[in-house]
PDB file of C-alpha atoms in Angstrom:
ATOM      1  CA  TYR A   1      84.143  82.783 104.139  1.00 67.00           C
ATOM      2  CA  ASP A   2      82.626  82.113 107.555  1.00 79.00           C
ATOM      3  CA  ARG A   3      85.342  82.172 110.393  1.00 85.00           C
ATOM      4  CA  ASP A   4      83.102  80.068 112.664  1.00 86.00           C
ATOM      5  CA  VAL A   5      82.622  77.273 110.233  1.00 81.00           C
ATOM      6  CA  ILE A   6      86.611  77.344 109.474  1.00 83.00           C
ATOM      7  CA  VAL A   7      87.250  77.016 113.162  1.00 86.00           C
ATOM      8  CA  ARG A   8      84.840  74.198 113.626  1.00 84.00           C
ATOM      9  CA  PHE A   9      86.267  72.449 110.655  1.00 83.00           C
ATOM     10  CA  ALA A  10      90.008  72.801 111.743  1.00 87.00           C
ATOM     11  CA  VAL A  11      89.264  70.640 114.791  1.00 90.00           C
ATOM     12  CA  TYR A  12      88.717  67.685 112.232  1.00 90.00           C
ATOM     13  CA  LEU A  13      91.997  68.608 110.449  1.00 90.00           C
ATOM     14  CA  LYS A  14      94.220  68.799 113.666  1.00 92.00           C
ATOM     15  CA  PRO A  15      94.818  65.064 113.931  1.00 92.00           C
ATOM     16  CA  TYR A  16      96.185  65.138 110.285  1.00 93.00           C
ATOM     17  CA  ARG A  17      98.314  68.309 110.612  1.00 93.00           C
ATOM     18  CA  THR A  18     101.466  66.768 108.984  1.00 93.00           C
ATOM     19  CA  ARG A  19      99.372  65.496 106.102  1.00 92.00           C
ATOM     20  CA  VAL A  20      97.708  68.886 105.789  1.00 92.00           C
ATOM     21  CA  ILE A  21     100.939  70.631 105.742  1.00 94.00           C
ATOM     22  CA  ALA A  22     102.403  68.256 103.003  1.00 93.00           C
ATOM     23  CA  ALA A  23      99.313  68.670 100.877  1.00 92.00           C
ATOM     24  CA  VAL A  24      99.460  72.587 101.002  1.00 92.00           C
ATOM     25  CA  ILE A  25     103.040  72.378 100.040  1.00 94.00           C
ATOM     26  CA  ALA A  26     102.160  69.954  97.166  1.00 93.00           C
ATOM     27  CA  VAL A  27      99.416  72.462  96.058  1.00 92.00           C
ATOM     28  CA  ILE A  28     101.827  75.518  96.213  1.00 94.00           C
ATOM     29  CA  ALA A  29     104.405  73.508  94.233  1.00 94.00           C
ATOM     30  CA  PHE A  30     101.823  72.499  91.533  1.00 94.00           C
ATOM     31  CA  SER A  31     100.660  76.225  91.400  1.00 93.00           C
ATOM     32  CA  LEU A  32     104.043  77.593  90.843  1.00 94.00           C
ATOM     33  CA  ALA A  33     104.966  74.790  88.210  1.00 93.00           C
ATOM     34  CA  ASN A  34     101.576  75.540  86.531  1.00 92.00           C
ATOM     35  CA  LEU A  35     102.383  79.320  86.386  1.00 94.00           C
ATOM     36  CA  SER A  36     106.046  78.853  85.289  1.00 94.00           C
ATOM     37  CA  ILE A  37     105.257  77.319  81.916  1.00 93.00           C
ATOM     38  CA  PRO A  38     103.413  80.237  80.276  1.00 93.00           C
ATOM     39  CA  ILE A  39     106.159  82.441  81.505  1.00 93.00           C
ATOM     40  CA  LEU A  40     108.817  80.264  79.968  1.00 92.00           C
ATOM     41  CA  VAL A  41     106.977  80.012  76.679  1.00 91.00           C
ATOM     42  CA  LYS A  42     106.736  83.988  76.736  1.00 90.00           C
ATOM     43  CA  LEU A  43     110.389  84.110  77.086  1.00 88.00           C
ATOM     44  CA  ALA A  44     111.041  81.805  74.432  1.00 88.00           C
ATOM     45  CA  ILE A  45     108.759  83.613  71.982  1.00 87.00           C
ATOM     46  CA  ASP A  46     109.693  87.208  72.931  1.00 86.00           C
ATOM     47  CA  GLY A  47     113.305  86.700  73.865  1.00 80.00           C
ATOM     48  CA  ALA A  48     114.723  83.863  71.918  1.00 76.00           C
ATOM     49  CA  ILE A  49     112.636  83.649  68.890  1.00 80.00           C
ATOM     50  CA  ALA A  50     111.426  87.134  67.899  1.00 79.00           C
ATOM     51  CA  GLY A  51     114.084  89.146  69.933  1.00 71.00           C
ATOM     52  CA  SER A  52     117.471  88.060  69.294  1.00 75.00           C
ATOM     53  CA  GLY A  53     117.085  84.744  67.492  1.00 76.00           C
ATOM     54  CA  ASP A  54     119.579  83.242  69.935  1.00 79.00           C
ATOM     55  CA  ARG A  55     119.473  79.471  69.649  1.00 85.00           C
ATOM     56  CA  ASN A  56     121.345  78.859  72.744  1.00 88.00           C
ATOM     57  CA  LEU A  57     118.910  80.912  74.799  1.00 87.00           C
ATOM     58  CA  LEU A  58     116.025  78.838  73.138  1.00 88.00           C
ATOM     59  CA  THR A  59     117.888  75.618  74.101  1.00 91.00           C
ATOM     60  CA  VAL A  60     118.073  76.673  77.727  1.00 92.00           C
ATOM     61  CA  ILE A  61     114.537  77.828  77.812  1.00 91.00           C
ATOM     62  CA  GLY A  62     113.420  74.551  75.927  1.00 92.00           C
ATOM     63  CA  ILE A  63     115.215  72.627  78.738  1.00 95.00           C
ATOM     64  CA  ALA A  64     113.576  74.738  81.519  1.00 94.00           C
ATOM     65  CA  LEU A  65     110.359  74.118  79.899  1.00 94.00           C
ATOM     66  CA  GLY A  66     110.915  70.457  80.050  1.00 95.00           C
ATOM     67  CA  ILE A  67     111.881  70.497  83.718  1.00 95.00           C
ATOM     68  CA  ALA A  68     108.913  72.754  84.459  1.00 94.00           C
ATOM     69  CA  ALA A  69     106.572  70.414  82.641  1.00 94.00           C
ATOM     70  CA  LEU A  70     108.017  67.453  84.543  1.00 95.00           C
ATOM     71  CA  ALA A  71     107.720  69.337  88.059  1.00 94.00           C
ATOM     72  CA  HIS A  72     104.086  70.171  86.940  1.00 94.00           C
ATOM     73  CA  TRP A  73     103.347  66.405  86.474  1.00 94.00           C
ATOM     74  CA  VAL A  74     105.014  65.303  89.660  1.00 94.00           C
ATOM     75  CA  SER A  75     103.587  67.958  91.862  1.00 93.00           C
ATOM     76  CA  GLY A  76     100.106  67.502  90.423  1.00 92.00           C
ATOM     77  CA  PHE A  77     100.438  63.526  91.233  1.00 93.00           C
ATOM     78  CA  PHE A  78     101.574  64.545  94.789  1.00 92.00           C
ATOM     79  CA  GLN A  79      98.884  67.039  95.134  1.00 91.00           C
ATOM     80  CA  GLU A  80      96.078  64.702  94.210  1.00 90.00           C
ATOM     81  CA  ALA A  81      97.516  61.902  96.443  1.00 90.00           C
ATOM     82  CA  LEU A  82      98.146  64.066  99.448  1.00 91.00           C
ATOM     83  CA  VAL A  83      94.673  65.970  99.236  1.00 89.00           C
ATOM     84  CA  GLU A  84      93.025  62.676  98.898  1.00 88.00           C
ATOM     85  CA  ARG A  85      94.988  61.124 101.948  1.00 89.00           C
ATOM     86  CA  VAL A  86      93.704  64.171 103.942  1.00 89.00           C
ATOM     87  CA  ALA A  87      90.051  64.361 102.571  1.00 87.00           C
ATOM     88  CA  GLN A  88      89.302  60.710 103.235  1.00 87.00           C
ATOM     89  CA  PRO A  89      89.716  60.433 107.049  1.00 90.00           C
ATOM     90  CA  VAL A  90      88.478  63.930 107.579  1.00 89.00           C
ATOM     91  CA  ILE A  91      85.253  63.129 105.671  1.00 85.00           C
ATOM     92  CA  ASN A  92      85.072  59.802 107.692  1.00 87.00           C
ATOM     93  CA  ASP A  93      85.487  61.556 110.983  1.00 90.00           C
ATOM     94  CA  ILE A  94      82.940  64.210 110.168  1.00 86.00           C
ATOM     95  CA  ARG A  95      80.464  61.529 108.963  1.00 84.00           C
ATOM     96  CA  ASN A  96      81.108  59.681 112.414  1.00 87.00           C
ATOM     97  CA  ALA A  97      80.609  62.744 114.439  1.00 87.00           C
ATOM     98  CA  MET A  98      77.230  63.445 112.659  1.00 82.00           C
ATOM     99  CA  PHE A  99      76.061  59.783 113.094  1.00 81.00           C
ATOM    100  CA  GLY A 100      77.262  60.199 116.796  1.00 85.00           C
ATOM    101  CA  HIS A 101      75.304  63.386 117.259  1.00 82.00           C
ATOM    102  CA  MET A 102      72.246  61.637 115.748  1.00 79.00           C
ATOM    103  CA  GLN A 103      72.323  58.961 118.481  1.00 79.00           C
ATOM    104  CA  LYS A 104      72.439  61.670 121.127  1.00 83.00           C
ATOM    105  CA  VAL A 105      69.546  63.715 120.162  1.00 78.00           C
ATOM    106  CA  GLY A 106      66.221  63.116 122.067  1.00 76.00           C
ATOM    107  CA  LEU A 107      63.384  61.368 120.829  1.00 74.00           C
ATOM    108  CA  ALA A 108      61.487  64.695 120.657  1.00 77.00           C
ATOM    109  CA  PHE A 109      63.717  65.784 117.772  1.00 74.00           C
ATOM    110  CA  THR A 110      63.009  62.547 115.648  1.00 70.00           C
ATOM    111  CA  ASP A 111      59.205  63.302 116.494  1.00 73.00           C
ATOM    112  CA  ARG A 112      59.260  66.643 115.242  1.00 76.00           C
ATOM    113  CA  THR A 113      61.710  66.084 112.156  1.00 73.00           C
ATOM    114  CA  PRO A 114      61.206  63.542 109.498  1.00 73.00           C
ATOM    115  CA  ILE A 115      64.305  61.354 109.610  1.00 68.00           C
ATOM    116  CA  GLY A 116      64.383  61.086 105.857  1.00 65.00           C
ATOM    117  CA  ARG A 117      65.020  64.834 105.728  1.00 70.00           C
ATOM    118  CA  VAL A 118      67.824  64.615 108.325  1.00 70.00           C
ATOM    119  CA  MET A 119      69.513  61.712 106.444  1.00 68.00           C
ATOM    120  CA  SER A 120      69.121  63.180 103.134  1.00 71.00           C
ATOM    121  CA  ARG A 121      70.757  66.515 104.443  1.00 69.00           C
ATOM    122  CA  MET A 122      73.744  64.519 106.142  1.00 67.00           C
ATOM    123  CA  PHE A 123      74.308  62.744 103.005  1.00 68.00           C
ATOM    124  CA  GLY A 124      73.861  65.651 100.852  1.00 70.00           C
ATOM    125  CA  ASP A 125      76.482  67.620 102.856  1.00 63.00           C
ATOM    126  CA  ASP A 126      78.840  64.619 102.793  1.00 61.00           C
ATOM    127  CA  GLY A 127      78.391  64.356  98.885  1.00 64.00           C
ATOM    128  CA  ALA A 128      78.995  68.145  98.445  1.00 65.00           C
ATOM    129  CA  TRP A 129      82.266  68.028 100.546  1.00 61.00           C
ATOM    130  CA  ARG A 130      83.327  65.086  98.713  1.00 63.00           C
ATOM    131  CA  ARG A 131      82.957  66.751  95.203  1.00 64.00           C
ATOM    132  CA  GLU A 132      84.796  70.003  96.457  1.00 63.00           C
ATOM    133  CA  THR A 133      87.777  68.144  97.991  1.00 61.00           C
ATOM    134  CA  LEU A 134      88.463  64.765  96.251  1.00 59.00           C
ATOM    135  CA  PRO A 135      90.281  64.779  92.797  1.00 57.00           C
ATOM    136  CA  THR A 136      87.869  63.591  90.174  1.00 50.00           C
ATOM    137  CA  HIS A 137      89.769  63.301  86.901  1.00 46.00           C
ATOM    138  CA  ARG A 138      91.778  60.420  88.170  1.00 48.00           C
ATOM    139  CA  ARG A 139      88.670  58.260  88.120  1.00 44.00           C
ATOM    140  CA  GLY A 140      88.396  56.219  84.973  1.00 42.00           C
ATOM    141  CA  PRO A 141      85.413  54.881  83.236  1.00 41.00           C
ATOM    142  CA  GLY A 142      83.461  52.713  85.694  1.00 42.00           C
ATOM    143  CA  ARG A 143      85.283  53.880  88.823  1.00 42.00           C
ATOM    144  CA  GLN A 144      82.935  56.724  89.789  1.00 43.00           C
ATOM    145  CA  GLY A 145      81.851  54.706  93.070  1.00 44.00           C
ATOM    146  CA  ALA A 146      85.223  53.203  93.559  1.00 44.00           C
ATOM    147  CA  ARG A 147      86.091  55.568  96.555  1.00 44.00           C
ATOM    148  CA  ARG A 148      87.120  54.047  99.893  1.00 44.00           C
ATOM    149  CA  VAL A 149      86.170  55.751 103.187  1.00 40.00           C
TER     150      VAL A 149
END
């Protein structure tokens, strides 16, 4: 964790504040739904099956488990969609800022530094950011390069 990096990065998130808040809420909802499933299974096994053998309790827990699974699916969908809606424009803004900065540096910099190394670093950092932020399991076969920016 580097506070300076977070502060510099927050500048790029600021124009998308509403999207970021919605994405954070979706991530929290997904995490809570994900955590509720094993807890409900534990309650079903320990309380309704092994404990009292109460069929009514087992039915209630089964319904709650179905609702939790549905909430898990819905929140997972919104989590992916909202995180992607934040990540794509932010990545684009960062890339535009990098290229804008490269246009402003003096010729002495390009004389001293092999331009291939700079471009490789820029695209490498961009690719690392994409891998860390964008959902990947929704990409089907043959869609690995189908992302828009």
